[in-house]
CSV table of N, CA, C and O in Angstrom, one decimal:
chain,number,residue,atom,x,y,z
A,1,MET,N,10.9,5.1,-2.7
A,1,MET,CA,9.9,4.3,-1.7
A,1,MET,C,10.5,4.4,-0.3
A,1,MET,O,11.2,3.7,0.1
A,2,HIS,N,9.5,4.9,0.5
A,2,HIS,CA,9.4,4.7,1.9
A,2,HIS,C,9.1,3.3,2.7
A,2,HIS,O,8.5,2.3,2.0
A,3,GLU,N,10.1,2.5,3.4
A,3,GLU,CA,10.6,1.3,3.6
A,3,GLU,C,9.6,1.2,5.1
A,3,GLU,O,9.8,2.2,5.9
A,4,PRO,N,8.9,0.1,5.3
A,4,PRO,CA,8.5,0.3,6.8
A,4,PRO,C,9.2,0.1,7.7
A,4,PRO,O,10.2,-0.2,7.5
A,5,VAL,N,8.9,0.3,8.9
A,5,VAL,CA,9.8,0.1,10.2
A,5,VAL,C,10.0,-1.4,10.2
A,5,VAL,O,9.2,-2.1,10.3
A,6,SER,N,11.1,-1.7,10.4
A,6,SER,CA,11.9,-3.1,10.9
A,6,SER,C,12.3,-3.0,12.4
A,6,SER,O,13.1,-2.3,12.7
A,7,ASN,N,11.7,-4.1,13.1
A,7,ASN,CA,12.4,-4.5,14.4
A,7,ASN,C,12.6,-2.9,15.1
A,7,ASN,O,13.5,-2.6,15.7
A,8,VAL,N,11.7,-2.1,15.2
A,8,VAL,CA,11.7,-0.7,15.8
A,8,VAL,C,12.2,-1.0,17.3
A,8,VAL,O,12.8,-0.7,18.1
A,9,GLY,N,11.5,-2.0,18.1
A,9,GLY,CA,12.1,-2.2,19.3
A,9,GLY,C,13.2,-2.6,19.6
A,9,GLY,O,13.9,-2.7,20.8
A,10,THR,N,13.6,-3.4,19.0
A,10,THR,CA,15.0,-4.1,18.7
A,10,THR,C,16.1,-2.8,18.8
A,10,THR,O,16.8,-2.9,19.5
A,11,ALA,N,15.6,-2.1,17.6
A,11,ALA,CA,17.0,-0.9,17.4
A,11,ALA,C,16.8,0.0,18.5
A,11,ALA,O,17.5,0.8,18.8
A,12,LEU,N,15.5,0.5,19.3
A,12,LEU,CA,16.0,1.2,20.2
A,12,LEU,C,15.6,0.8,21.6
A,12,LEU,O,14.9,1.5,22.8
A,13,SER,N,16.0,-0.7,21.6
A,13,SER,CA,15.7,-1.3,23.2
A,13,SER,C,16.1,-0.7,24.2
A,13,SER,O,15.8,-0.8,25.4
A,14,GLY,N,17.2,0.4,24.3
A,14,GLY,CA,18.0,1.2,25.2
A,14,GLY,C,16.5,2.4,25.6
A,14,GLY,O,16.7,2.3,27.2
A,15,ARG,N,15.8,2.5,25.0
A,15,ARG,CA,14.6,3.6,25.2
A,15,ARG,C,13.6,3.0,25.1
A,15,ARG,O,12.6,4.0,25.6
A,16,ILE,N,13.0,1.8,25.3
A,16,ILE,CA,12.0,1.1,25.5
A,16,ILE,C,11.9,0.7,26.7
A,16,ILE,O,12.4,0.0,27.4
A,17,SER,N,10.6,1.0,27.0
A,17,SER,CA,10.2,0.7,28.6
A,17,SER,C,9.8,-0.8,28.8
A,17,SER,O,9.5,-1.2,27.6
A,18,PRO,N,9.8,-1.8,29.9
A,18,PRO,CA,9.6,-2.9,29.8
A,18,PRO,C,8.4,-3.3,29.4
A,18,PRO,O,8.1,-4.5,28.4
A,19,GLY,N,7.1,-2.5,29.7
A,19,GLY,CA,5.8,-2.7,29.5
A,19,GLY,C,5.5,-2.4,27.6
A,19,GLY,O,5.0,-3.3,27.2
A,20,ILE,N,6.4,-1.2,27.1
A,20,ILE,CA,6.1,-1.2,26.0
A,20,ILE,C,7.0,-2.6,25.1
A,20,ILE,O,6.5,-3.0,24.1
A,21,GLN,N,8.0,-3.2,25.4
A,21,GLN,CA,8.6,-4.0,24.6
A,21,GLN,C,7.6,-5.1,24.8
A,21,GLN,O,7.7,-6.0,24.0
A,22,ARG,N,6.9,-5.5,26.3
A,22,ARG,CA,6.0,-6.8,26.0
A,22,ARG,C,5.1,-6.7,25.3
A,22,ARG,O,4.8,-7.5,24.5
A,23,ALA,N,4.8,-5.1,25.2
A,23,ALA,CA,3.5,-4.8,23.9
A,23,ALA,C,3.8,-5.3,22.7
A,23,ALA,O,3.4,-5.7,21.6
A,24,LEU,N,5.4,-4.7,22.4
A,24,LEU,CA,5.6,-5.2,21.2
A,24,LEU,C,6.5,-6.9,20.8
A,24,LEU,O,5.9,-7.0,19.5
A,25,THR,N,6.5,-7.3,21.6
A,25,THR,CA,6.8,-8.8,21.3
A,25,THR,C,5.5,-9.2,21.3
A,25,THR,O,5.3,-10.3,20.4
A,26,HIS,N,4.3,-8.9,21.8
A,26,HIS,CA,3.1,-9.6,21.5
A,26,HIS,C,2.8,-9.3,20.4
A,26,HIS,O,2.3,-10.1,19.7
A,27,ILE,N,2.9,-8.2,19.8
A,27,ILE,CA,2.8,-7.9,18.2
A,27,ILE,C,3.3,-8.5,17.5
A,27,ILE,O,2.8,-8.9,16.6
A,28,GLU,N,4.5,-8.6,17.7
A,28,GLU,CA,5.6,-9.5,16.7
A,28,GLU,C,4.6,-10.9,16.7
A,28,GLU,O,5.0,-11.3,15.7
A,29,ARG,N,4.5,-11.5,17.7
A,29,ARG,CA,4.0,-12.9,17.6
A,29,ARG,C,2.8,-13.0,17.0
A,29,ARG,O,2.3,-14.2,16.6
A,30,HIS,N,1.8,-11.8,17.1
A,30,HIS,CA,0.5,-12.2,16.6
A,30,HIS,C,0.0,-11.2,15.8
A,30,HIS,O,-1.4,-10.7,15.6
A,31,PHE,N,0.9,-10.3,15.1
A,31,PHE,CA,0.2,-9.1,13.9
A,31,PHE,C,-0.5,-9.7,12.7
A,31,PHE,O,-1.1,-8.9,12.5
A,32,THR,N,-0.6,-10.5,12.4
A,32,THR,CA,-1.2,-11.5,11.5
A,32,THR,C,-2.8,-11.6,11.9
A,32,THR,O,-3.6,-11.8,11.2
A,33,ASP,N,-3.0,-11.8,13.3
A,33,ASP,CA,-4.3,-11.8,14.0
A,33,ASP,C,-5.0,-10.5,14.4
A,33,ASP,O,-4.2,-9.3,14.4
A,34,ALA,N,-6.2,-10.6,14.7
A,34,ALA,CA,-6.9,-9.2,15.2
A,34,ALA,C,-6.0,-8.7,16.3
A,34,ALA,O,-5.8,-9.9,17.8
A,35,VAL,N,-5.6,-7.5,16.7
A,35,VAL,CA,-4.7,-7.2,17.9
A,35,VAL,C,-5.4,-5.9,18.6
A,35,VAL,O,-5.6,-5.1,17.8
A,36,TYR,N,-5.7,-6.3,19.7
A,36,TYR,CA,-6.8,-5.0,20.0
A,36,TYR,C,-5.8,-4.2,21.2
A,36,TYR,O,-5.1,-4.4,21.8
A,37,LEU,N,-6.1,-2.9,21.1
A,37,LEU,CA,-5.5,-2.0,21.7
A,37,LEU,C,-5.6,-2.4,22.9
A,37,LEU,O,-5.0,-2.3,23.9
A,38,GLU,N,-6.8,-2.7,23.4
A,38,GLU,CA,-6.7,-3.0,25.2
A,38,GLU,C,-6.0,-3.9,25.6
A,38,GLU,O,-5.4,-3.9,26.6
A,39,ASP,N,-5.8,-5.0,24.8
A,39,ASP,CA,-5.3,-6.2,25.3
A,39,ASP,C,-3.6,-5.9,25.3
A,39,ASP,O,-3.1,-6.2,26.4
A,40,ILE,N,-3.2,-5.2,24.4
A,40,ILE,CA,-2.0,-4.8,24.7
A,40,ILE,C,-1.4,-3.4,25.1
A,40,ILE,O,-0.5,-3.7,26.0
A,41,ALA,N,-2.7,-2.9,25.6
A,41,ALA,CA,-2.3,-1.7,27.0
A,41,ALA,C,-2.1,-2.5,28.2
A,41,ALA,O,-1.4,-2.2,29.2
A,42,VAL,N,-2.9,-3.7,28.6
A,42,VAL,CA,-2.9,-4.4,29.2
A,42,VAL,C,-1.5,-4.8,29.8
A,42,VAL,O,-1.1,-4.8,30.9
A,43,LEU,N,-0.7,-5.5,28.7
A,43,LEU,CA,0.3,-5.9,28.6
A,43,LEU,C,1.2,-4.9,29.3
A,43,LEU,O,2.4,-5.4,29.7
A,44,ALA,N,1.2,-3.7,28.6
A,44,ALA,CA,2.2,-2.9,29.0
A,44,ALA,C,1.8,-2.0,30.3
A,44,ALA,O,2.5,-1.4,31.2
A,45,GLY,N,0.7,-2.6,30.7
A,45,GLY,CA,0.5,-1.8,32.2
A,45,GLY,C,0.0,-0.5,32.4
A,45,GLY,O,0.3,-0.1,33.2
A,46,LEU,N,-0.7,-0.2,31.4
A,46,LEU,CA,-1.1,1.4,31.2
A,46,LEU,C,-2.2,1.1,30.4
A,46,LEU,O,-3.0,0.0,30.3
A,47,SER,N,-3.4,2.4,31.1
A,47,SER,CA,-4.8,2.6,30.3
A,47,SER,C,-4.0,2.7,28.9
A,47,SER,O,-3.3,2.8,28.2
A,48,VAL,N,-5.2,3.1,28.0
A,48,VAL,CA,-5.4,2.8,26.5
A,48,VAL,C,-5.0,4.0,26.4
A,48,VAL,O,-4.1,4.1,24.9
A,49,CYS,N,-5.6,4.7,26.7
A,49,CYS,CA,-4.7,6.4,26.0
A,49,CYS,C,-3.9,6.7,26.8
A,49,CYS,O,-3.0,7.0,25.7
A,50,ARG,N,-3.0,6.1,27.7
A,50,ARG,CA,-1.6,6.6,28.1
A,50,ARG,C,-0.6,5.7,27.3
A,50,ARG,O,0.4,6.3,27.0
A,51,PHE,N,-1.2,4.3,27.0
A,51,PHE,CA,-0.4,3.2,26.5
A,51,PHE,C,-0.2,4.1,25.1
A,51,PHE,O,0.9,3.9,24.3
A,52,VAL,N,-1.1,4.6,24.4
A,52,VAL,CA,-1.1,5.1,23.0
A,52,VAL,C,0.4,6.1,22.9
A,52,VAL,O,1.0,6.2,22.3
A,53,THR,N,0.1,7.4,24.0
A,53,THR,CA,1.0,7.9,24.1
A,53,THR,C,2.1,7.8,24.5
A,53,THR,O,3.4,8.1,23.7
A,54,VAL,N,2.5,6.9,25.3
A,54,VAL,CA,3.9,6.1,25.7
A,54,VAL,C,4.4,5.4,24.3
A,54,VAL,O,5.5,5.7,23.9
A,55,PHE,N,3.6,4.4,23.8
A,55,PHE,CA,3.9,3.7,22.7
A,55,PHE,C,4.4,4.8,21.6
A,55,PHE,O,5.7,4.4,20.9
A,56,ARG,N,4.0,5.9,21.1
A,56,ARG,CA,4.3,6.4,19.9
A,56,ARG,C,5.5,7.1,20.4
A,56,ARG,O,6.6,7.5,19.8
A,57,ARG,N,5.9,7.7,21.7
A,57,ARG,CA,6.7,8.4,21.9
A,57,ARG,C,8.1,7.6,21.8
A,57,ARG,O,9.4,7.9,22.0
A,58,GLN,N,8.1,6.5,22.6
A,58,GLN,CA,9.0,5.4,22.5
A,58,GLN,C,9.3,4.5,21.2
A,58,GLN,O,10.4,4.6,20.9
A,59,VAL,N,8.3,4.5,20.2
A,59,VAL,CA,8.2,3.5,19.4
A,59,VAL,C,8.6,4.5,18.1
A,59,VAL,O,9.3,4.3,17.1
A,60,GLY,N,8.1,5.3,18.1
A,60,GLY,CA,7.5,6.2,16.8
A,60,GLY,C,6.5,6.6,16.0
A,60,GLY,O,6.5,7.5,15.1
A,61,LEU,N,5.5,5.6,16.6
A,61,LEU,CA,4.3,5.1,15.5
A,61,LEU,C,3.4,5.2,16.4
A,61,LEU,O,3.8,4.6,17.5
A,62,THR,N,2.2,5.4,16.0
A,62,THR,CA,1.2,4.7,16.9
A,62,THR,C,0.9,3.1,17.2
A,62,THR,O,1.4,2.6,16.2
A,63,PRO,N,0.5,2.5,17.9
A,63,PRO,CA,0.3,1.0,18.1
A,63,PRO,C,-0.3,0.6,16.5
A,63,PRO,O,0.2,-0.3,16.1
A,64,HIS,N,-1.3,1.2,16.2
A,64,HIS,CA,-2.0,0.7,15.0
A,64,HIS,C,-1.0,0.9,14.0
A,64,HIS,O,-0.8,0.0,12.6
A,65,ARG,N,-0.5,2.0,13.6
A,65,ARG,CA,0.5,2.6,12.5
A,65,ARG,C,1.6,1.2,12.5
A,65,ARG,O,2.2,0.7,11.6
A,66,PHE,N,2.1,1.4,13.6
A,66,PHE,CA,3.0,0.2,13.5
A,66,PHE,C,3.0,-1.5,13.5
A,66,PHE,O,3.5,-2.1,12.6
A,67,ILE,N,1.7,-1.7,13.7
A,67,ILE,CA,1.2,-3.1,13.3
A,67,ILE,C,0.8,-2.7,11.8
A,67,ILE,O,1.5,-4.0,11.0
A,68,CYS,N,0.2,-1.9,11.4
A,68,CYS,CA,0.1,-2.1,9.7
A,68,CYS,C,2.3,-1.8,9.1
A,68,CYS,O,2.1,-2.8,8.0
A,69,HIS,N,2.8,-1.3,9.3
A,69,HIS,CA,4.3,-1.4,8.8
A,69,HIS,C,4.8,-3.0,9.2
A,69,HIS,O,5.4,-3.6,8.0
A,70,ARG,N,4.3,-3.6,10.3
A,70,ARG,CA,5.0,-5.1,10.2
A,70,ARG,C,3.8,-6.0,9.6
A,70,ARG,O,4.5,-6.8,9.0
A,71,ARG,N,2.7,-5.7,9.0
A,71,ARG,CA,1.8,-6.5,7.9
A,71,ARG,C,2.5,-6.2,6.7
A,71,ARG,O,2.3,-7.3,5.8
A,72,ILE,N,2.5,-5.0,6.5
A,72,ILE,CA,3.1,-4.7,5.1
A,72,ILE,C,4.6,-5.3,4.7
A,72,ILE,O,4.7,-5.8,3.7
A,73,ARG,N,5.0,-5.1,5.7
A,73,ARG,CA,6.6,-5.9,5.7
A,73,ARG,C,6.2,-7.4,5.5
A,73,ARG,O,7.0,-8.0,4.4
A,74,TYR,N,5.9,-8.2,6.0
A,74,TYR,CA,5.2,-9.7,6.1
A,74,TYR,C,4.7,-9.7,4.6
A,74,TYR,O,5.0,-10.4,3.8
A,75,ALA,N,4.0,-8.9,4.2
A,75,ALA,CA,3.0,-8.9,2.8
A,75,ALA,C,4.0,-8.6,1.8
A,75,ALA,O,3.9,-9.3,0.7
A,76,LYS,N,4.8,-7.8,1.8
A,76,LYS,CA,6.1,-7.8,0.8
A,76,LYS,C,7.1,-8.7,0.6
A,76,LYS,O,7.3,-9.1,-0.6
A,77,SER,N,7.2,-9.2,1.7
A,77,SER,CA,8.1,-10.9,1.5
A,77,SER,C,7.3,-11.9,1.3
A,77,SER,O,7.2,-12.7,0.2
A,78,LEU,N,5.8,-11.9,1.2
A,78,LEU,CA,5.2,-13.0,0.8
A,78,LEU,C,4.7,-12.7,-0.8
A,78,LEU,O,4.9,-13.8,-1.7
A,79,LEU,N,4.4,-11.5,-1.2
A,79,LEU,CA,4.6,-11.0,-2.8
A,79,LEU,C,5.8,-11.4,-3.4
A,79,LEU,O,6.1,-12.1,-4.6
A,80,ARG,N,7.1,-11.1,-2.6
A,80,ARG,CA,8.5,-11.2,-3.3
A,80,ARG,C,8.6,-13.1,-3.8
A,80,ARG,O,9.2,-13.4,-4.5
A,81,GLU,N,8.0,-14.0,-2.8
A,81,GLU,CA,7.7,-15.1,-2.8
A,81,GLU,C,6.8,-15.9,-4.0
A,81,GLU,O,6.5,-16.8,-4.3
A,82,GLY,N,5.9,-15.0,-4.7
A,82,GLY,CA,5.1,-15.1,-5.6
A,82,GLY,C,3.6,-15.2,-5.4
A,82,GLY,O,2.9,-16.0,-6.0
A,83,VAL,N,3.3,-15.4,-3.8
A,83,VAL,CA,1.9,-15.5,-3.5
A,83,VAL,C,0.8,-14.3,-3.5
A,83,VAL,O,1.4,-13.3,-3.9
A,84,PRO,N,0.1,-15.0,-4.5
A,84,PRO,CA,-1.2,-14.3,-5.2
A,84,PRO,C,-1.7,-12.7,-3.8
A,84,PRO,O,-1.6,-13.1,-3.0
A,85,LEU,N,-1.8,-11.6,-4.5
A,85,LEU,CA,-2.1,-10.4,-4.0
A,85,LEU,C,-3.3,-10.7,-2.9
A,85,LEU,O,-2.9,-10.0,-1.4
A,86,ALA,N,-4.6,-11.4,-3.3
A,86,ALA,CA,-5.2,-11.5,-2.5
A,86,ALA,C,-5.0,-12.6,-1.3
A,86,ALA,O,-5.4,-12.2,0.1
A,87,LEU,N,-4.3,-13.5,-1.5
A,87,LEU,CA,-3.8,-14.4,-0.6
A,87,LEU,C,-3.0,-13.9,0.5
A,87,LEU,O,-3.0,-13.9,1.8
A,88,ALA,N,-1.7,-12.7,-0.1
A,88,ALA,CA,-1.0,-12.3,0.7
A,88,ALA,C,-1.8,-11.4,1.8
A,88,ALA,O,-1.3,-11.1,2.9
A,89,ALA,N,-2.7,-10.9,1.3
A,89,ALA,CA,-3.5,-9.6,2.1
A,89,ALA,C,-4.1,-10.4,3.3
A,89,ALA,O,-4.2,-9.9,4.4
A,90,SER,N,-4.6,-11.3,3.2
A,90,SER,CA,-5.2,-12.1,4.1
A,90,SER,C,-4.1,-12.7,5.1
A,90,SER,O,-4.6,-13.1,6.3
A,91,GLU,N,-3.2,-13.6,4.7
A,91,GLU,CA,-2.3,-13.7,5.4
A,91,GLU,C,-1.4,-13.2,6.1
A,91,GLU,O,-1.0,-13.3,7.5
A,92,ALA,N,-1.3,-12.0,5.5
A,92,ALA,CA,-0.5,-10.9,6.5
A,92,ALA,C,-1.8,-9.9,7.5
A,92,ALA,O,-0.9,-9.3,8.2
A,93,GLY,N,-2.9,-10.5,7.6
A,93,GLY,CA,-3.8,-10.3,8.2
A,93,GLY,C,-4.6,-8.7,8.2
A,93,GLY,O,-5.3,-8.1,8.8
A,94,PHE,N,-4.7,-8.4,6.9
A,94,PHE,CA,-5.7,-7.2,6.3
A,94,PHE,C,-7.2,-8.1,5.8
A,94,PHE,O,-6.8,-9.3,5.9
A,95,PHE,N,-8.1,-7.3,5.8
A,95,PHE,CA,-9.3,-7.9,5.4
A,95,PHE,C,-9.6,-8.3,4.1
A,95,PHE,O,-10.5,-9.5,3.8
A,96,ASP,N,-9.0,-7.7,3.1
A,96,ASP,CA,-9.2,-8.2,1.7
A,96,ASP,C,-8.0,-7.2,1.2
A,96,ASP,O,-7.3,-6.3,1.5
A,97,GLN,N,-8.0,-7.6,-0.3
A,97,GLN,CA,-6.7,-7.3,-1.5
A,97,GLN,C,-6.7,-5.4,-1.4
A,97,GLN,O,-5.7,-5.1,-1.3
A,98,SER,N,-8.0,-5.0,-1.2
A,98,SER,CA,-7.9,-3.6,-1.4
A,98,SER,C,-7.6,-2.7,-0.2
A,98,SER,O,-6.8,-1.8,0.0
A,99,HIS,N,-7.7,-3.4,1.2
A,99,HIS,CA,-7.4,-2.9,2.8
A,99,HIS,C,-5.7,-2.9,2.6
A,99,HIS,O,-5.5,-1.8,2.8
A,100,LEU,N,-5.3,-4.1,2.2
A,100,LEU,CA,-3.7,-4.2,1.8
A,100,LEU,C,-3.4,-3.1,0.9
A,100,LEU,O,-2.5,-2.4,1.4
A,101,SER,N,-3.9,-2.9,-0.5
A,101,SER,CA,-3.5,-2.0,-1.2
A,101,SER,C,-3.5,-0.7,-0.8
A,101,SER,O,-2.6,0.3,-0.6
A,102,ARG,N,-4.6,-0.4,0.0
A,102,ARG,CA,-4.6,0.9,0.6
A,102,ARG,C,-3.5,1.5,1.5
A,102,ARG,O,-2.8,2.3,1.6
A,103,HIS,N,-2.9,0.5,2.5
A,103,HIS,CA,-2.4,0.7,3.7
A,103,HIS,C,-0.8,0.2,2.8
A,103,HIS,O,0.1,1.2,2.9
A,104,PHE,N,-0.6,-0.6,2.0
A,104,PHE,CA,0.9,-0.4,1.2
A,104,PHE,C,1.1,0.8,0.6
A,104,PHE,O,2.0,1.2,0.6
A,105,LYS,N,0.1,1.2,-0.2
A,105,LYS,CA,0.3,2.7,-0.8
A,105,LYS,C,0.9,3.8,0.0
A,105,LYS,O,1.7,4.7,-0.5
A,106,SER,N,-0.2,4.0,1.5
A,106,SER,CA,0.1,4.8,2.0
A,106,SER,C,1.7,4.8,3.1
A,106,SER,O,2.5,5.7,3.2
A,107,ILE,N,2.3,3.7,2.9
A,107,ILE,CA,3.4,3.2,3.8
A,107,ILE,C,4.5,2.9,2.7
A,107,ILE,O,5.6,3.8,2.8
A,108,CYS,N,4.4,2.3,1.4
A,108,CYS,CA,5.5,2.1,0.8
A,108,CYS,C,5.4,3.2,-0.4
A,108,CYS,O,6.4,3.8,-1.1
A,109,GLY,N,4.3,4.1,-0.7
A,109,GLY,CA,4.5,5.1,-1.8
A,109,GLY,C,4.1,4.5,-3.0
A,109,GLY,O,4.0,5.4,-4.0
A,110,VAL,N,3.8,3.5,-3.3
A,110,VAL,CA,3.4,2.6,-4.4
A,110,VAL,C,2.5,1.4,-4.3
A,110,VAL,O,2.3,1.3,-3.1
A,111,THR,N,1.7,1.3,-5.3
A,111,THR,CA,0.8,0.1,-5.2
A,111,THR,C,1.4,-1.1,-4.9
A,111,THR,O,2.9,-1.1,-5.5
A,112,PRO,N,0.9,-2.0,-4.5
A,112,PRO,CA,1.7,-3.5,-4.7
A,112,PRO,C,2.0,-4.2,-5.9
A,112,PRO,O,3.1,-4.2,-6.0
A,113,GLY,N,1.1,-3.8,-6.8
A,113,GLY,CA,1.3,-4.2,-8.5
A,113,GLY,C,2.6,-3.4,-8.6
A,113,GLY,O,3.5,-3.7,-9.4
A,114,ARG,N,3.0,-2.2,-8.2
A,114,ARG,CA,4.0,-1.4,-9.0
A,114,ARG,C,5.3,-1.8,-8.4
A,114,ARG,O,6.3,-2.0,-9.0
A,115,TYR,N,5.1,-2.3,-7.1
A,115,TYR,CA,6.4,-2.6,-6.0
A,115,TYR,C,6.7,-4.2,-6.7
A,115,TYR,O,8.2,-4.2,-6.9
A,116,LEU,N,5.9,-4.8,-7.4
A,116,LEU,CA,6.2,-6.2,-8.0
A,116,LEU,C,6.9,-5.7,-9.2
A,116,LEU,O,8.0,-6.6,-9.4
A,117,ARG,N,6.3,-4.9,-9.8
A,117,ARG,CA,7.2,-4.6,-11.2
A,117,ARG,C,8.4,-4.2,-11.0
A,117,ARG,O,9.3,-4.2,-11.6
A,118,GLU,N,8.6,-3.3,-10.1
A,118,GLU,CA,9.8,-2.4,-9.8
A,118,GLU,C,10.9,-3.9,-9.2
A,118,GLU,O,12.2,-3.7,-9.0
A,119,GLN,N,10.0,-4.7,-8.4
A,119,GLN,CA,11.3,-5.7,-8.0
A,119,GLN,C,11.5,-6.7,-9.2
A,119,GLN,O,13.0,-7.1,-9.0
A,120,ALA,N,10.6,-7.0,-9.8
A,120,ALA,CA,11.2,-7.9,-11.1
A,120,ALA,C,12.1,-6.7,-11.8
A,120,ALA,O,13.1,-7.6,-12.3
A,121,HIS,N,11.9,-5.7,-12.2
A,121,HIS,CA,12.7,-5.2,-12.7
A,121,HIS,C,14.2,-4.8,-12.6
A,121,HIS,O,15.4,-5.1,-13.3
A,122,ALA,N,14.3,-4.7,-11.1
A,122,ALA,CA,15.6,-4.5,-9.9
A,122,ALA,C,16.3,-6.0,-10.3
A,122,ALA,O,17.6,-6.3,-10.5
A,123,THR,N,15.5,-7.0,-10.2
A,123,THR,CA,16.0,-8.4,-10.2
A,123,THR,C,16.7,-8.7,-11.6
A,123,THR,O,17.5,-9.5,-11.8
A,124,ARG,N,15.5,-8.3,-12.7
A,124,ARG,CA,16.6,-8.4,-14.3
A,124,ARG,C,17.9,-7.4,-14.3
A,124,ARG,O,18.9,-8.2,-14.9
A,125,LEU,N,17.7,-6.7,-13.7
A,125,LEU,CA,19.3,-5.4,-14.0
A,125,LEU,C,20.2,-6.5,-13.1
A,125,LEU,O,21.2,-6.4,-13.7
A,126,ARG,N,19.8,-6.9,-12.0
A,126,ARG,CA,21.1,-7.6,-11.4
A,126,ARG,C,21.3,-8.9,-12.0
A,126,ARG,O,22.8,-9.2,-12.0
A,127,SER,N,20.5,-9.5,-12.7
A,127,SER,CA,21.0,-11.1,-13.2
A,127,SER,C,21.6,-10.6,-14.8
A,127,SER,O,22.4,-11.5,-15.1
A,128,GLU,N,21.6,-9.4,-15.3
A,128,GLU,CA,22.1,-9.1,-16.6
A,128,GLU,C,23.4,-8.8,-16.5
A,128,GLU,O,23.7,-8.2,-15.6
A,129,PRO,N,24.5,-9.3,-17.5
A,129,PRO,CA,25.9,-8.9,-17.3
A,129,PRO,C,26.0,-7.5,-17.9
A,129,PRO,O,25.1,-7.1,-18.8
A,130,ALA,N,26.9,-6.8,-17.3
A,130,ALA,CA,27.1,-5.4,-17.5
A,130,ALA,C,28.0,-5.6,-18.6
A,130,ALA,O,28.9,-6.1,-19.3
A,131,SER,N,27.6,-4.5,-19.5
A,131,SER,CA,28.4,-4.4,-20.9
A,131,SER,C,29.2,-2.9,-20.5
A,131,SER,O,28.8,-2.3,-20.3
A,132,TYR,N,30.4,-3.1,-20.8
A,132,TYR,CA,31.7,-2.0,-20.8
A,132,TYR,C,32.0,-1.7,-22.0
A,132,TYR,O,32.3,-2.4,-22.8
A,133,VAL,N,31.9,-0.3,-22.4
A,133,VAL,CA,32.6,0.2,-23.5
A,133,VAL,C,34.1,0.7,-23.1
A,133,VAL,O,34.0,1.4,-22.1
A,134,GLN,N,34.9,0.0,-23.8
A,134,GLN,CA,36.6,0.8,-23.4
A,134,GLN,C,36.4,1.9,-24.4
A,134,GLN,O,36.4,2.3,-25.3
A,135,ALA,N,37.0,3.2,-23.5
A,135,ALA,CA,37.2,4.3,-23.8
A,135,ALA,C,38.8,4.6,-24.7
A,135,ALA,O,39.4,3.9,-23.9
A,136,GLY,N,38.8,4.8,-25.5
A,136,GLY,CA,40.0,5.0,-26.7
A,136,GLY,C,40.2,3.8,-27.2
A,136,GLY,O,41.2,3.6,-27.8
A,137,ALA,N,39.3,2.6,-27.4
A,137,ALA,CA,39.7,1.6,-27.8
A,137,ALA,C,39.6,1.5,-29.3
A,137,ALA,O,38.2,1.6,-30.0
A,138,ALA,N,40.4,1.6,-30.0
A,138,ALA,CA,40.3,1.6,-31.9
A,138,ALA,C,41.5,1.8,-32.3
A,138,ALA,O,42.4,1.9,-31.9
């Protein structure tokens, strides 16, 4: 399963220009709201076209994809806490449940429902005591 990029700006801070760092900070503070490309380009001090190019080169994703990754990471944390899918979608900044599901599958490789089932299964496995069979015991 693919994991969304986390804290890319922090991880690459040596290669991130101050303008892109301002944009990343703004995205981190407002990713659940409507984030407009024009606004973050202004924060970076670049035209929209140049901003997208520079952002992609420095961060590794387009601004839109970066925001989607950040929203998915937040939605995953909400889902693990037991928040219903439709509410997690709206809290994370998606229009609706299907919007979240579409981006979730494209980024994580599984649907949100399957992700939750896999998380529940992994939790069960961690909580079950291991049973060991001694070799040669007889």
